[in-house]
Structure formats: C-alpha cells, structure tokens
C-alpha cells in the first residue's frame, strides 16, 4: 500500500512539474506558445540548441526565458517573455561577428523602430521616443522610449533598444511596464514648491571621486546628486526614499556649501620602500595574535597609478582577517581592511554605535581626524542595519570629501568594532579651481534632468505622484567644471 501511495505521489509531482510546460495554468502561456510567439514576431532564429526556462518571482511575476545557441560559431540569442501577457520584455543578441558597416544614428534609429514594430509590446502606444537621450557607446547606439500618460512620465517604465554600429543588429531590448491604477493629480504641489524643496534638501554636493575610463581611474571633482535614493512626494511635499517612506533630512539651504580651504590638505611622506620596509609599516596594524599568510607586489592597484606591496594576515585562534597595502613609491599606507567576529544580536542604538565608531577613529587614526568628514553619518538616516551599523567617514582634501578615501567602521549589536577599512589612495588630486557653484550646478541639473512630476510605484505599494528627474540612477554624477552629466560607462 505504501509503495502504491508513493508511486501515486511521484506521478502527481512529475505531472505537476511538466504541466507548467504542457498546459495553461493560472493564465500562464505554455512553453509551445512562448516559442510560437517568438517565431511569429522575430521569424526563424537559426540555432542548434534551444534551452527553455520558466521562472516565478515573489511578486507573482513569471517569465519564459528562451536561449538559442549555435555550435559552429559563437552566437547566442536570449529572449524573455512575460508568461502571462506573452510580451517580449527582454532581448539580447551576442555574436563574434564584427561587421564592417558604419551606421549613422538616423539609420540605426530606423532599425530600432523596425524591431519595435516586430515585437510590438501591448502598451507600445503609451511610450514616447526620447530624442534628447543619447547615451551611446563606442560600439552601439542606444535609444529610449518613456511611458507617458496624462502628460506625466512614469519613472523607470521605459523601452530601450541598442543597435550595433558595425553589424546593424539589434543587440539589446528591454520593455518595462508597471501595473496599477494611476493616482489622481489633484492637490499635488506645484513645480515651484517642489523645486524649492529640492534646493533645500536634495542639492548635489561637491566631492572628489575616482572616475574610471577603459579600466584606468583618475580623480575628478564632481557634484553628487542624492536623487537616485530620494524624491519628493507630490501630495505631501515630504522627502521619501525609494520605498516611499518619509525620511528626515537636514535642510542645507541655498548657497550654504562647505568652504573650500586650499591650505587644508593632508600631506604624507614620499619615499620609495622595499618589501621589508613596507612590511614594517604594514605590521603596525597587526596584533600579536595575527599570522602573516601572504605577500604580493601589485602594479596598477585598484586600476590606479599605484604600485603597492600587500600583506595579508589571519587570526591564529578565532575569526579575523587583515589586509594592508603600502605604496611602494611613497611608503604610504593606501588600503587597510580588518574584520573579526560579529555579534549578531542588536541591543544598542544607532547613536551609541556612532559614538563607538567615532571613538575608535580618534584613538587609532589621530593624525587624520582633522581631515575627516563626520557629517555624513548624522544626515540621510534611513534606518538600521539588521545585525549592526555601518558608518562612513570620507577623508577631505581642501575641505572637500574624497568619497573613495576615508574610513568605514562596522559596529555590531553589542557595540564592538567588527570591521573597519582605511583607504588613502595617494594619487594626483586636481585643484578645486574654475568649478561651478552649487547653486549653478543645481539649476543646470534640474533643467537638463527634466525635474518634473512623475508617476512612481514603490515596491508593494500603490502608484504615487512624485517630483524627480527623468533618470535618477544614471544622472547622479555631474562634472564640477562643465555641469554635464558623467555617463556611467
């Protein structure tokens, strides 16, 4: 009897597993239907192997993923369909064919339009082409369409198509559509009030950062916008995070940026060191219960013009790791990472943890305390970590935070410092001259970014109207001299 029951259960499991592929369940299109849709819209795709996957997500979305590959050449076509609507929502084509064309943008746009007419997603008519978007790469033209209803754009609902300049092939396509009822736009604050709020709470701030171009990093002066993380609720005027939750930020006011102080520059030594000399410098961070495990000499450390000696220790008894990098040309410590056992319980407040972190820095890094920015941990508080707290203290040069340099401190739930990092890449830093003011940058950012009313749907919540720019994620770095957005690649 038990054997018969087991056989019946196994049959149910197997047929249940294959039913997803064989029949429609809960409005899910079948595997055969998904393949048929692709053939009808894109024609016959040449392939030797077809791999099909079905996936469901916690938000109840489900997709079919079809991957077509060739045996004789490197060529892969990956297509993702919405398993409920049948819409093609992702398309990626990879090939080792280089091509010999030299397409201009106008001809590439025609190819993108033709592709869109083939895939024709359900709500295509509600998207408008963004002629101002030209985030092209050396190999591809990139085109964007934005969802717009009632004269208002829907944040992150876009269609993107990339066309290879040399082959004329469409290489990438994405279609994003958010379900939900559109909210009323009555009683929203006007653009003037929203602009005033932005200038009070969300203005870009001046920092040094490392910008990478073709794997080579250089330090640049930029303004960083907080808009990827925050926006303005158009009903209440509250500053909210990406979850739609109100946050308390400090009103910095217009024209109240930190003063640049040319004499406030952290100077360090400049003397080449041997491996033994570098080890002597690095070992100051290692206590007696740490054992040296390996040493290395690395050129172009972190993609920068840095040649370093690195040393790594493990704790002899217990959990602990230490990494130290010393610039071989100057003898300066440029990188430290130390971690140890963490207490996973959470019994102290964020304020108490912050005091622990600040005391740790003042006890262990006395010489650079005057050059650290302690403000970043008292602003922009959005909540607590699950098992502890993470604090960031950027190192300032000319009184301007260098966000790649500085100290981070992790404090566990019991108030112990469980990990810390110290970075001080001693590479050339540009003088803060001929840069635009914070007010000038803010005005240009709001204009070029099309700061306006948008629809937005926080995860698990209803759609709400917000004020923000068109591309918060891809427009947060602004060149301090020209005021132009720095492209992410």
CSV table of C-alpha atoms in Angstrom, one decimal:
chain,number,residue,atom,x,y,z
A,1,UNK,CA,0.0,0.0,0.0
A,2,UNK,CA,2.8,2.4,0.9
A,3,UNK,CA,4.5,1.6,-2.4
A,4,UNK,CA,1.3,2.4,-4.4
A,5,UNK,CA,0.9,5.6,-2.5
A,6,UNK,CA,4.5,6.6,-3.1
A,7,UNK,CA,4.0,5.8,-6.9
A,8,UNK,CA,0.8,8.0,-7.0
A,9,UNK,CA,2.6,10.9,-5.2
A,10,UNK,CA,5.5,10.6,-7.6
A,11,UNK,CA,3.1,10.7,-10.5
A,12,UNK,CA,1.4,13.8,-9.2
A,13,UNK,CA,4.8,15.5,-8.6
A,14,UNK,CA,6.0,14.7,-12.1
A,15,UNK,CA,2.8,15.6,-13.9
A,16,UNK,CA,2.7,18.8,-11.8
A,17,UNK,CA,6.2,19.7,-12.8
A,18,UNK,CA,5.5,19.1,-16.5
A,19,UNK,CA,2.1,20.8,-16.5
A,20,UNK,CA,3.8,24.2,-16.5
A,21,UNK,CA,5.3,23.3,-19.8
A,22,UNK,CA,2.3,21.4,-21.3
A,23,UNK,CA,-0.8,23.4,-20.4
A,24,UNK,CA,-2.0,26.8,-19.4
A,25,UNK,CA,-2.3,27.1,-15.6
A,26,UNK,CA,-3.4,30.3,-13.9
A,27,UNK,CA,-3.2,32.3,-17.2
A,28,UNK,CA,0.4,31.1,-17.9
A,29,UNK,CA,1.1,30.6,-21.5
A,30,UNK,CA,2.6,27.2,-22.4
A,31,UNK,CA,6.2,26.6,-23.5
A,32,UNK,CA,5.0,25.9,-27.0
A,33,UNK,CA,3.0,29.1,-27.1
A,34,UNK,CA,6.1,31.1,-26.0
A,35,UNK,CA,8.2,29.5,-28.7
A,36,UNK,CA,5.4,30.3,-31.3
A,37,UNK,CA,5.2,33.9,-30.2
A,38,UNK,CA,8.9,34.4,-30.8
A,39,UNK,CA,8.7,32.8,-34.2
A,40,UNK,CA,5.7,34.9,-35.2
A,41,UNK,CA,7.3,38.2,-34.1
A,42,UNK,CA,11.0,37.6,-34.9
A,43,UNK,CA,10.9,35.0,-37.6
A,44,UNK,CA,13.1,31.9,-37.7
A,45,UNK,CA,16.1,32.2,-35.4
A,46,UNK,CA,19.0,30.0,-36.6
A,47,UNK,CA,20.1,27.7,-33.8
A,48,UNK,CA,21.5,24.3,-32.9
A,49,UNK,CA,20.4,24.3,-29.3
A,50,UNK,CA,17.3,25.7,-27.6
A,51,UNK,CA,17.2,25.9,-23.8
A,52,UNK,CA,13.9,26.9,-22.2
A,53,UNK,CA,13.4,28.0,-18.6
A,54,UNK,CA,10.3,29.0,-16.6
A,55,UNK,CA,10.7,31.3,-13.6
A,56,UNK,CA,8.4,32.7,-11.0
A,57,UNK,CA,9.2,35.6,-8.7
A,58,UNK,CA,8.0,36.6,-5.2
A,59,UNK,CA,6.0,39.5,-6.6
A,60,UNK,CA,4.0,36.9,-8.6
A,61,UNK,CA,5.5,37.8,-11.9
A,62,UNK,CA,6.5,34.9,-14.1
A,63,UNK,CA,8.6,34.6,-17.3
A,64,UNK,CA,9.7,32.2,-20.0
A,65,UNK,CA,13.4,32.5,-21.0
A,66,UNK,CA,14.4,31.1,-24.4
A,67,UNK,CA,18.1,30.8,-25.2
A,68,UNK,CA,19.1,29.9,-28.8
A,69,UNK,CA,22.8,28.9,-29.4
A,70,UNK,CA,24.9,27.8,-32.4
A,71,UNK,CA,27.5,25.1,-32.4
A,72,UNK,CA,29.8,26.2,-35.2
A,73,UNK,CA,30.1,29.9,-34.2
A,74,UNK,CA,29.8,31.9,-31.1
A,75,UNK,CA,26.2,33.3,-31.3
A,76,UNK,CA,23.6,33.5,-28.6
A,77,UNK,CA,20.1,34.9,-28.7
A,78,UNK,CA,18.3,35.2,-25.3
A,79,UNK,CA,14.6,36.2,-25.2
A,80,UNK,CA,12.5,36.7,-22.1
A,81,UNK,CA,8.7,36.7,-22.3
A,82,UNK,CA,6.1,37.8,-19.8
A,83,UNK,CA,4.5,34.4,-19.1
A,84,UNK,CA,1.0,36.0,-18.6
A,85,UNK,CA,0.8,38.5,-21.4
A,86,UNK,CA,3.2,36.9,-23.9
A,87,UNK,CA,5.0,40.2,-24.4
A,88,UNK,CA,8.7,40.0,-25.2
A,89,UNK,CA,10.3,42.0,-22.4
A,90,UNK,CA,14.0,41.3,-22.9
A,91,UNK,CA,16.1,40.5,-25.9
A,92,UNK,CA,19.9,40.0,-26.0
A,93,UNK,CA,22.0,39.1,-29.0
A,94,UNK,CA,25.7,38.2,-28.7
A,95,UNK,CA,27.9,37.2,-31.6
A,96,UNK,CA,31.6,37.2,-32.5
A,97,UNK,CA,30.7,38.7,-35.9
A,98,UNK,CA,32.4,42.1,-36.0
A,99,UNK,CA,30.7,43.6,-39.1
A,100,UNK,CA,32.0,46.3,-41.5
A,101,UNK,CA,29.2,48.8,-41.6
A,102,UNK,CA,29.5,52.3,-40.3
A,103,UNK,CA,25.9,53.2,-39.4
A,104,UNK,CA,24.9,56.7,-38.6
A,105,UNK,CA,22.4,57.4,-35.8
A,106,UNK,CA,19.5,58.1,-38.2
A,107,UNK,CA,19.8,54.7,-39.9
A,108,UNK,CA,20.2,52.9,-36.6
A,109,UNK,CA,17.0,54.5,-35.3
A,110,UNK,CA,15.2,53.1,-38.3
A,111,UNK,CA,16.4,49.6,-37.4
A,112,UNK,CA,15.3,50.2,-33.8
A,113,UNK,CA,11.8,51.3,-35.0
A,114,UNK,CA,11.5,48.2,-37.2
A,115,UNK,CA,12.4,45.9,-34.3
A,116,UNK,CA,9.8,47.6,-32.1
A,117,UNK,CA,7.2,47.1,-34.8
A,118,UNK,CA,8.1,43.4,-34.8
A,119,UNK,CA,8.0,42.8,-31.0
A,120,UNK,CA,5.1,45.3,-30.5
A,121,UNK,CA,4.6,45.1,-26.7
A,122,UNK,CA,1.0,45.5,-25.6
A,123,UNK,CA,1.2,49.1,-24.4
A,124,UNK,CA,3.7,50.4,-27.0
A,125,UNK,CA,1.3,53.3,-27.9
A,126,UNK,CA,1.8,54.8,-24.4
A,127,UNK,CA,5.5,55.3,-24.9
A,128,UNK,CA,7.1,58.3,-26.5
A,129,UNK,CA,10.5,58.5,-28.0
A,130,UNK,CA,13.1,60.5,-26.0
A,131,UNK,CA,15.1,62.4,-28.7
A,132,UNK,CA,17.2,64.0,-26.0
A,133,UNK,CA,18.6,60.7,-24.8
A,134,UNK,CA,21.9,59.9,-26.5
A,135,UNK,CA,23.9,57.6,-24.1
A,136,UNK,CA,25.7,55.9,-27.0
A,137,UNK,CA,28.9,53.8,-26.6
A,138,UNK,CA,31.8,53.3,-28.9
A,139,UNK,CA,30.1,50.3,-30.4
A,140,UNK,CA,26.3,50.8,-30.0
A,141,UNK,CA,23.6,53.4,-30.5
A,142,UNK,CA,21.2,53.4,-27.6
A,143,UNK,CA,17.6,54.6,-28.0
A,144,UNK,CA,15.0,55.1,-25.3
A,145,UNK,CA,11.2,55.5,-25.2
A,146,UNK,CA,9.4,56.6,-22.0
A,147,UNK,CA,5.9,55.8,-20.8
A,148,UNK,CA,3.8,58.9,-20.6
A,149,UNK,CA,0.1,59.2,-19.6
A,150,UNK,CA,-1.9,62.3,-18.8
A,151,UNK,CA,1.2,64.3,-19.9
A,152,UNK,CA,3.2,62.7,-17.0
A,153,UNK,CA,6.1,60.3,-17.4
A,154,UNK,CA,6.2,57.1,-15.5
A,155,UNK,CA,9.5,56.7,-13.7
A,156,UNK,CA,11.5,53.6,-14.8
A,157,UNK,CA,8.8,52.5,-17.3
A,158,UNK,CA,10.9,52.6,-20.5
A,159,UNK,CA,11.7,50.8,-23.7
A,160,UNK,CA,15.4,50.6,-24.6
A,161,UNK,CA,16.8,49.4,-27.9
A,162,UNK,CA,20.6,49.1,-28.7
A,163,UNK,CA,21.9,48.8,-32.3
A,164,UNK,CA,25.4,47.7,-33.2
A,165,UNK,CA,27.1,50.4,-35.3
A,166,UNK,CA,29.2,47.8,-37.3
A,167,UNK,CA,26.7,45.0,-37.8
A,168,UNK,CA,23.3,46.8,-37.8
A,169,UNK,CA,22.0,44.1,-35.5
A,170,UNK,CA,19.7,44.9,-32.5
A,171,UNK,CA,21.8,43.7,-29.6
A,172,UNK,CA,19.6,44.6,-26.6
A,173,UNK,CA,16.0,45.4,-25.9
A,174,UNK,CA,14.1,45.9,-22.7
A,175,UNK,CA,10.4,46.7,-22.1
A,176,UNK,CA,9.3,47.7,-18.6
A,177,UNK,CA,5.6,48.3,-17.7
A,178,UNK,CA,4.2,48.8,-14.2
A,179,UNK,CA,0.7,47.5,-13.5
A,180,UNK,CA,-1.6,49.5,-11.2
A,181,UNK,CA,-4.2,52.3,-11.2
A,182,UNK,CA,-2.9,55.8,-11.9
A,183,UNK,CA,-3.5,58.2,-9.0
A,184,UNK,CA,-5.3,61.5,-9.2
A,185,UNK,CA,-3.1,64.5,-9.8
A,186,UNK,CA,-5.4,66.8,-7.9
A,187,UNK,CA,-3.9,68.6,-4.9
A,188,UNK,CA,-0.3,68.0,-5.9
A,189,UNK,CA,2.2,70.7,-5.0
A,190,UNK,CA,3.3,72.8,-8.0
A,191,UNK,CA,6.7,72.7,-9.6
A,192,UNK,CA,7.9,75.9,-7.9
A,193,UNK,CA,7.3,74.5,-4.4
A,194,UNK,CA,8.9,71.2,-5.4
A,195,UNK,CA,12.0,73.0,-6.8
A,196,UNK,CA,12.3,74.9,-3.6
A,197,UNK,CA,12.2,71.7,-1.6
A,198,UNK,CA,14.8,70.1,-3.8
A,199,UNK,CA,17.2,73.1,-3.4
A,200,UNK,CA,16.7,72.9,0.4
A,201,UNK,CA,17.2,69.2,0.9
A,202,UNK,CA,18.5,67.4,-2.2
A,203,UNK,CA,21.0,69.7,-3.9
A,204,UNK,CA,24.1,68.0,-5.4
A,205,UNK,CA,27.2,68.3,-3.2
A,206,UNK,CA,30.8,68.7,-4.2
A,207,UNK,CA,33.1,65.7,-3.8
A,208,UNK,CA,36.3,64.2,-5.1
A,209,UNK,CA,35.8,60.7,-6.6
A,210,UNK,CA,37.6,58.3,-8.9
A,211,UNK,CA,36.2,58.0,-12.4
A,212,UNK,CA,37.2,55.0,-14.5
A,213,UNK,CA,37.6,55.2,-18.2
A,214,UNK,CA,38.8,52.0,-20.0
A,215,UNK,CA,39.9,50.4,-16.7
A,216,UNK,CA,42.0,53.4,-15.7
A,217,UNK,CA,41.0,55.5,-12.8
A,218,UNK,CA,41.6,59.3,-12.3
A,219,UNK,CA,40.4,61.6,-9.5
A,220,UNK,CA,37.8,64.2,-10.6
A,221,UNK,CA,35.8,66.9,-8.9
A,222,UNK,CA,32.1,66.2,-9.3
A,223,UNK,CA,28.8,67.1,-7.8
A,224,UNK,CA,26.9,64.0,-6.5
A,225,UNK,CA,23.1,64.1,-6.6
A,226,UNK,CA,21.1,62.2,-4.0
A,227,UNK,CA,18.2,61.8,-6.4
A,228,UNK,CA,18.7,58.1,-7.0
A,229,UNK,CA,17.9,57.5,-3.4
A,230,UNK,CA,15.4,60.3,-2.7
A,231,UNK,CA,12.5,62.1,-4.3
A,232,UNK,CA,9.6,64.4,-3.3
A,233,UNK,CA,6.1,63.1,-2.6
A,234,UNK,CA,3.9,65.4,-4.7
A,235,UNK,CA,1.0,65.1,-2.3
A,236,UNK,CA,2.7,66.0,0.9
A,237,UNK,CA,6.0,67.6,-0.1
A,238,UNK,CA,7.8,65.0,2.1
A,239,UNK,CA,11.2,63.7,1.1
A,240,UNK,CA,10.8,60.0,0.5
A,241,UNK,CA,13.2,57.1,-0.2
A,242,UNK,CA,12.8,54.5,-3.0
A,243,UNK,CA,10.4,52.6,-0.7
A,244,UNK,CA,8.1,55.5,-0.5
A,245,UNK,CA,9.0,56.1,3.2
A,246,UNK,CA,9.3,59.6,4.5
A,247,UNK,CA,12.9,60.4,5.6
A,248,UNK,CA,14.2,63.3,7.8
A,249,UNK,CA,17.0,65.2,6.1
A,250,UNK,CA,18.7,68.3,7.1
A,251,UNK,CA,17.8,71.5,5.2
A,252,UNK,CA,21.1,72.8,3.9
A,253,UNK,CA,19.6,75.9,2.4
A,254,UNK,CA,20.8,77.6,-0.8
A,255,UNK,CA,24.3,78.9,-1.1
A,256,UNK,CA,25.4,77.1,2.0
A,257,UNK,CA,28.0,74.8,0.7
A,258,UNK,CA,31.2,74.0,2.6
A,259,UNK,CA,34.0,76.4,2.2
A,260,UNK,CA,37.0,75.3,0.1
A,261,UNK,CA,40.2,75.7,2.1
A,262,UNK,CA,43.3,75.4,-0.1
A,263,UNK,CA,45.7,75.0,2.9
A,264,UNK,CA,43.7,72.1,4.4
A,265,UNK,CA,45.4,69.3,2.5
A,266,UNK,CA,46.5,66.0,4.1
A,267,UNK,CA,50.2,65.8,3.3
A,268,UNK,CA,52.1,62.5,3.6
A,269,UNK,CA,55.6,61.2,3.1
A,270,UNK,CA,57.1,60.4,-0.3
A,271,UNK,CA,59.9,57.8,-0.1
A,272,UNK,CA,60.2,54.5,-2.0
A,273,UNK,CA,60.2,51.4,0.2
A,274,UNK,CA,61.5,47.9,-0.1
A,275,UNK,CA,59.3,44.9,0.8
A,276,UNK,CA,60.9,44.7,4.2
A,277,UNK,CA,60.3,48.4,4.9
A,278,UNK,CA,56.7,48.1,3.6
A,279,UNK,CA,56.1,45.1,5.9
A,280,UNK,CA,57.4,47.1,8.9
A,281,UNK,CA,54.9,49.9,8.1
A,282,UNK,CA,52.0,47.5,7.5
A,283,UNK,CA,52.6,45.3,10.6
A,284,UNK,CA,51.6,48.2,12.8
A,285,UNK,CA,48.0,47.2,12.1
A,286,UNK,CA,48.5,43.6,13.1
A,287,UNK,CA,48.4,42.5,16.7
A,288,UNK,CA,50.4,39.6,18.0
A,289,UNK,CA,47.6,37.1,17.6
A,290,UNK,CA,47.6,37.6,13.8
A,291,UNK,CA,49.8,35.4,11.5
A,292,UNK,CA,51.1,36.6,8.1
A,293,UNK,CA,49.8,34.5,5.3
A,294,UNK,CA,51.0,36.1,2.1
A,295,UNK,CA,52.8,39.0,0.5
A,296,UNK,CA,52.4,40.4,-3.0
A,297,UNK,CA,53.7,43.2,-5.2
A,298,UNK,CA,50.9,44.6,-7.4
A,299,UNK,CA,51.1,47.2,-10.2
A,300,UNK,CA,48.1,49.4,-11.1
A,301,UNK,CA,46.4,48.6,-7.8
A,302,UNK,CA,42.7,49.1,-8.0
A,303,UNK,CA,43.0,50.3,-11.6
A,304,UNK,CA,45.0,53.3,-10.4
A,305,UNK,CA,48.6,54.6,-11.0
A,306,UNK,CA,49.7,52.8,-7.8
A,307,UNK,CA,52.4,50.1,-7.3
A,308,UNK,CA,51.9,48.5,-3.9
A,309,UNK,CA,53.2,45.9,-1.5
A,310,UNK,CA,50.3,44.0,0.0
A,311,UNK,CA,50.3,41.9,3.2
A,312,UNK,CA,47.5,39.6,4.5
A,313,UNK,CA,47.2,38.1,8.0
A,314,UNK,CA,44.7,35.7,9.6
A,315,UNK,CA,43.9,35.5,13.2
A,316,UNK,CA,45.7,32.5,14.8
A,317,UNK,CA,42.9,31.5,17.1
A,318,UNK,CA,39.4,32.6,16.1
A,319,UNK,CA,37.9,34.6,13.3
A,320,UNK,CA,39.9,37.5,12.0
A,321,UNK,CA,41.5,38.8,8.7
A,322,UNK,CA,43.7,41.8,8.0
A,323,UNK,CA,44.8,43.2,4.6
A,324,UNK,CA,47.3,46.1,4.2
A,325,UNK,CA,48.6,47.8,1.1
A,326,UNK,CA,51.6,50.1,1.1
A,327,UNK,CA,52.5,52.3,-1.8
A,328,UNK,CA,55.9,51.1,-3.0
A,329,UNK,CA,56.9,54.5,-4.3
A,330,UNK,CA,55.9,56.6,-1.3
A,331,UNK,CA,55.8,54.3,1.7
A,332,UNK,CA,52.2,55.5,2.5
A,333,UNK,CA,49.5,53.1,3.6
A,334,UNK,CA,46.8,53.3,1.0
A,335,UNK,CA,44.5,50.5,2.0
A,336,UNK,CA,43.6,48.6,5.2
A,337,UNK,CA,40.8,46.1,5.7
A,338,UNK,CA,40.3,44.3,9.1
A,339,UNK,CA,37.4,42.2,10.1
A,340,UNK,CA,36.7,39.9,13.0
A,341,UNK,CA,33.9,38.0,14.7
A,342,UNK,CA,30.5,39.8,14.7
A,343,UNK,CA,27.8,39.6,17.4
A,344,UNK,CA,24.5,39.2,15.5
A,345,UNK,CA,22.2,40.4,18.3
A,346,UNK,CA,21.1,44.0,18.2
A,347,UNK,CA,20.9,45.7,21.6
A,348,UNK,CA,22.4,49.2,21.1
A,349,UNK,CA,21.1,52.3,19.4
A,350,UNK,CA,22.5,53.8,16.3
A,351,UNK,CA,23.6,56.9,18.3
A,352,UNK,CA,25.5,54.7,20.7
A,353,UNK,CA,27.1,52.8,17.8
A,354,UNK,CA,28.1,56.0,16.1
A,355,UNK,CA,29.9,57.2,19.3
A,356,UNK,CA,31.7,53.9,19.4
A,357,UNK,CA,32.9,54.3,15.8
A,358,UNK,CA,34.0,57.9,16.3
A,359,UNK,CA,35.9,57.0,19.5
A,360,UNK,CA,37.6,54.1,17.6
A,361,UNK,CA,38.8,56.6,14.9
A,362,UNK,CA,40.0,59.2,17.3
A,363,UNK,CA,42.0,56.5,19.2
A,364,UNK,CA,43.5,54.8,16.2
A,365,UNK,CA,43.8,57.5,13.5
A,366,UNK,CA,44.7,60.6,15.4
A,367,UNK,CA,46.7,62.2,12.6
A,368,UNK,CA,43.9,62.3,10.0
A,369,UNK,CA,41.0,63.2,12.4
A,370,UNK,CA,41.1,66.9,11.4
A,371,UNK,CA,40.7,65.9,7.7
A,372,UNK,CA,37.7,63.5,8.1
A,373,UNK,CA,34.1,64.4,7.4
A,374,UNK,CA,32.0,63.4,10.4
A,375,UNK,CA,28.7,64.9,9.0
A,376,UNK,CA,27.8,62.1,6.6
A,377,UNK,CA,26.6,59.8,9.4
A,378,UNK,CA,24.3,62.3,11.0
A,379,UNK,CA,22.5,63.1,7.8
A,380,UNK,CA,20.4,60.9,5.4
A,381,UNK,CA,19.5,58.3,8.1
A,382,UNK,CA,17.1,55.9,6.5
A,383,UNK,CA,17.0,53.1,9.1
A,384,UNK,CA,19.0,50.5,10.9
A,385,UNK,CA,21.0,47.5,9.8
A,386,UNK,CA,19.7,44.1,10.8
A,387,UNK,CA,22.8,43.0,12.8
A,388,UNK,CA,24.7,46.2,13.4
A,389,UNK,CA,25.7,49.6,11.9
A,390,UNK,CA,27.9,50.8,9.1
A,391,UNK,CA,29.5,54.3,9.2
A,392,UNK,CA,31.4,56.1,6.6
A,393,UNK,CA,33.9,58.9,7.3
A,394,UNK,CA,35.3,60.4,4.0
A,395,UNK,CA,38.7,62.0,4.0
A,396,UNK,CA,38.6,65.6,3.0
A,397,UNK,CA,41.1,67.3,0.7
A,398,UNK,CA,40.9,71.1,0.5
A,399,UNK,CA,37.9,70.6,2.8
A,400,UNK,CA,36.1,68.6,0.1
A,401,UNK,CA,35.2,65.0,0.8
A,402,UNK,CA,37.1,62.4,-1.2
A,403,UNK,CA,34.5,59.6,-1.2
A,404,UNK,CA,36.9,56.9,-2.3
A,405,UNK,CA,39.3,57.8,0.6
A,406,UNK,CA,38.5,57.6,4.3
A,407,UNK,CA,37.5,55.2,7.0
A,408,UNK,CA,34.5,52.9,7.3
A,409,UNK,CA,33.6,51.3,10.6
A,410,UNK,CA,31.2,48.5,11.3
A,411,UNK,CA,29.8,48.3,14.9
A,412,UNK,CA,28.0,45.1,15.8
A,413,UNK,CA,24.9,44.8,18.0
A,414,UNK,CA,26.9,44.7,21.2
A,415,UNK,CA,28.9,47.8,20.4
A,416,UNK,CA,32.1,46.1,19.3
A,417,UNK,CA,34.0,47.2,16.2
A,418,UNK,CA,33.6,44.2,14.0
A,419,UNK,CA,35.3,45.6,10.9
A,420,UNK,CA,36.9,48.7,9.5
A,421,UNK,CA,38.6,49.9,6.4
A,422,UNK,CA,41.0,52.7,5.8
A,423,UNK,CA,41.7,54.0,2.2
A,424,UNK,CA,44.0,56.8,1.3
A,425,UNK,CA,45.0,56.4,-2.3
A,426,UNK,CA,47.9,58.9,-2.7
A,427,UNK,CA,47.4,59.7,-6.4
A,428,UNK,CA,47.2,63.2,-8.1
A,429,UNK,CA,44.2,65.3,-7.0
A,430,UNK,CA,43.1,68.3,-9.1
A,431,UNK,CA,42.9,71.7,-7.5
A,432,UNK,CA,39.4,73.0,-6.9
A,433,UNK,CA,39.6,75.8,-9.4
A,434,UNK,CA,37.2,77.0,-12.2
A,435,UNK,CA,34.3,75.0,-10.8
A,436,UNK,CA,30.7,75.8,-10.9
A,437,UNK,CA,28.9,76.8,-7.7
A,438,UNK,CA,26.4,74.5,-6.0
A,439,UNK,CA,23.6,76.8,-7.0
A,440,UNK,CA,24.7,76.9,-10.6
A,441,UNK,CA,25.0,73.1,-10.7
A,442,UNK,CA,21.6,72.6,-9.1
A,443,UNK,CA,19.8,74.9,-11.6
A,444,UNK,CA,21.5,73.2,-14.6
A,445,UNK,CA,20.8,69.7,-13.1
A,446,UNK,CA,17.1,70.4,-12.7
A,447,UNK,CA,16.8,71.8,-16.2
A,448,UNK,CA,18.8,69.2,-18.0
A,449,UNK,CA,17.4,66.3,-16.0
A,450,UNK,CA,13.8,67.5,-16.6
A,451,UNK,CA,12.9,67.7,-13.0
A,452,UNK,CA,9.1,67.4,-13.1
A,453,UNK,CA,6.1,65.4,-11.9
A,454,UNK,CA,6.3,61.7,-12.4
A,455,UNK,CA,4.3,58.5,-11.6
A,456,UNK,CA,6.2,56.1,-9.3
A,457,UNK,CA,5.4,52.8,-7.7
A,458,UNK,CA,7.3,51.8,-4.6
A,459,UNK,CA,7.7,48.1,-4.1
A,460,UNK,CA,4.5,46.6,-2.6
A,461,UNK,CA,2.6,50.0,-2.6
A,462,UNK,CA,0.2,51.9,-4.8
A,463,UNK,CA,1.4,54.3,-7.5
A,464,UNK,CA,2.0,57.8,-6.3
A,465,UNK,CA,3.0,61.1,-8.0
A,466,UNK,CA,6.5,62.3,-7.2
A,467,UNK,CA,8.9,65.0,-8.3
A,468,UNK,CA,12.3,63.9,-9.6
A,469,UNK,CA,14.5,63.9,-12.7
A,470,UNK,CA,14.0,61.5,-15.7
A,471,UNK,CA,17.0,59.3,-15.0
A,472,UNK,CA,17.8,59.4,-11.2
A,473,UNK,CA,20.1,56.4,-11.3
A,474,UNK,CA,22.1,57.4,-14.4
A,475,UNK,CA,22.5,61.1,-13.7
A,476,UNK,CA,23.9,61.3,-10.2
A,477,UNK,CA,27.4,62.3,-11.1
A,478,UNK,CA,27.9,65.8,-12.5
A,479,UNK,CA,31.1,67.3,-13.8
A,480,UNK,CA,32.0,70.2,-11.5
A,481,UNK,CA,33.6,72.3,-14.3
A,482,UNK,CA,31.1,71.8,-17.2
A,483,UNK,CA,28.0,70.9,-15.2
A,484,UNK,CA,27.4,68.0,-17.7
A,485,UNK,CA,26.2,64.5,-16.5
A,486,UNK,CA,29.0,62.0,-16.4
A,487,UNK,CA,27.9,58.8,-18.2
A,488,UNK,CA,28.0,55.6,-16.2
A,489,UNK,CA,30.2,54.0,-18.9
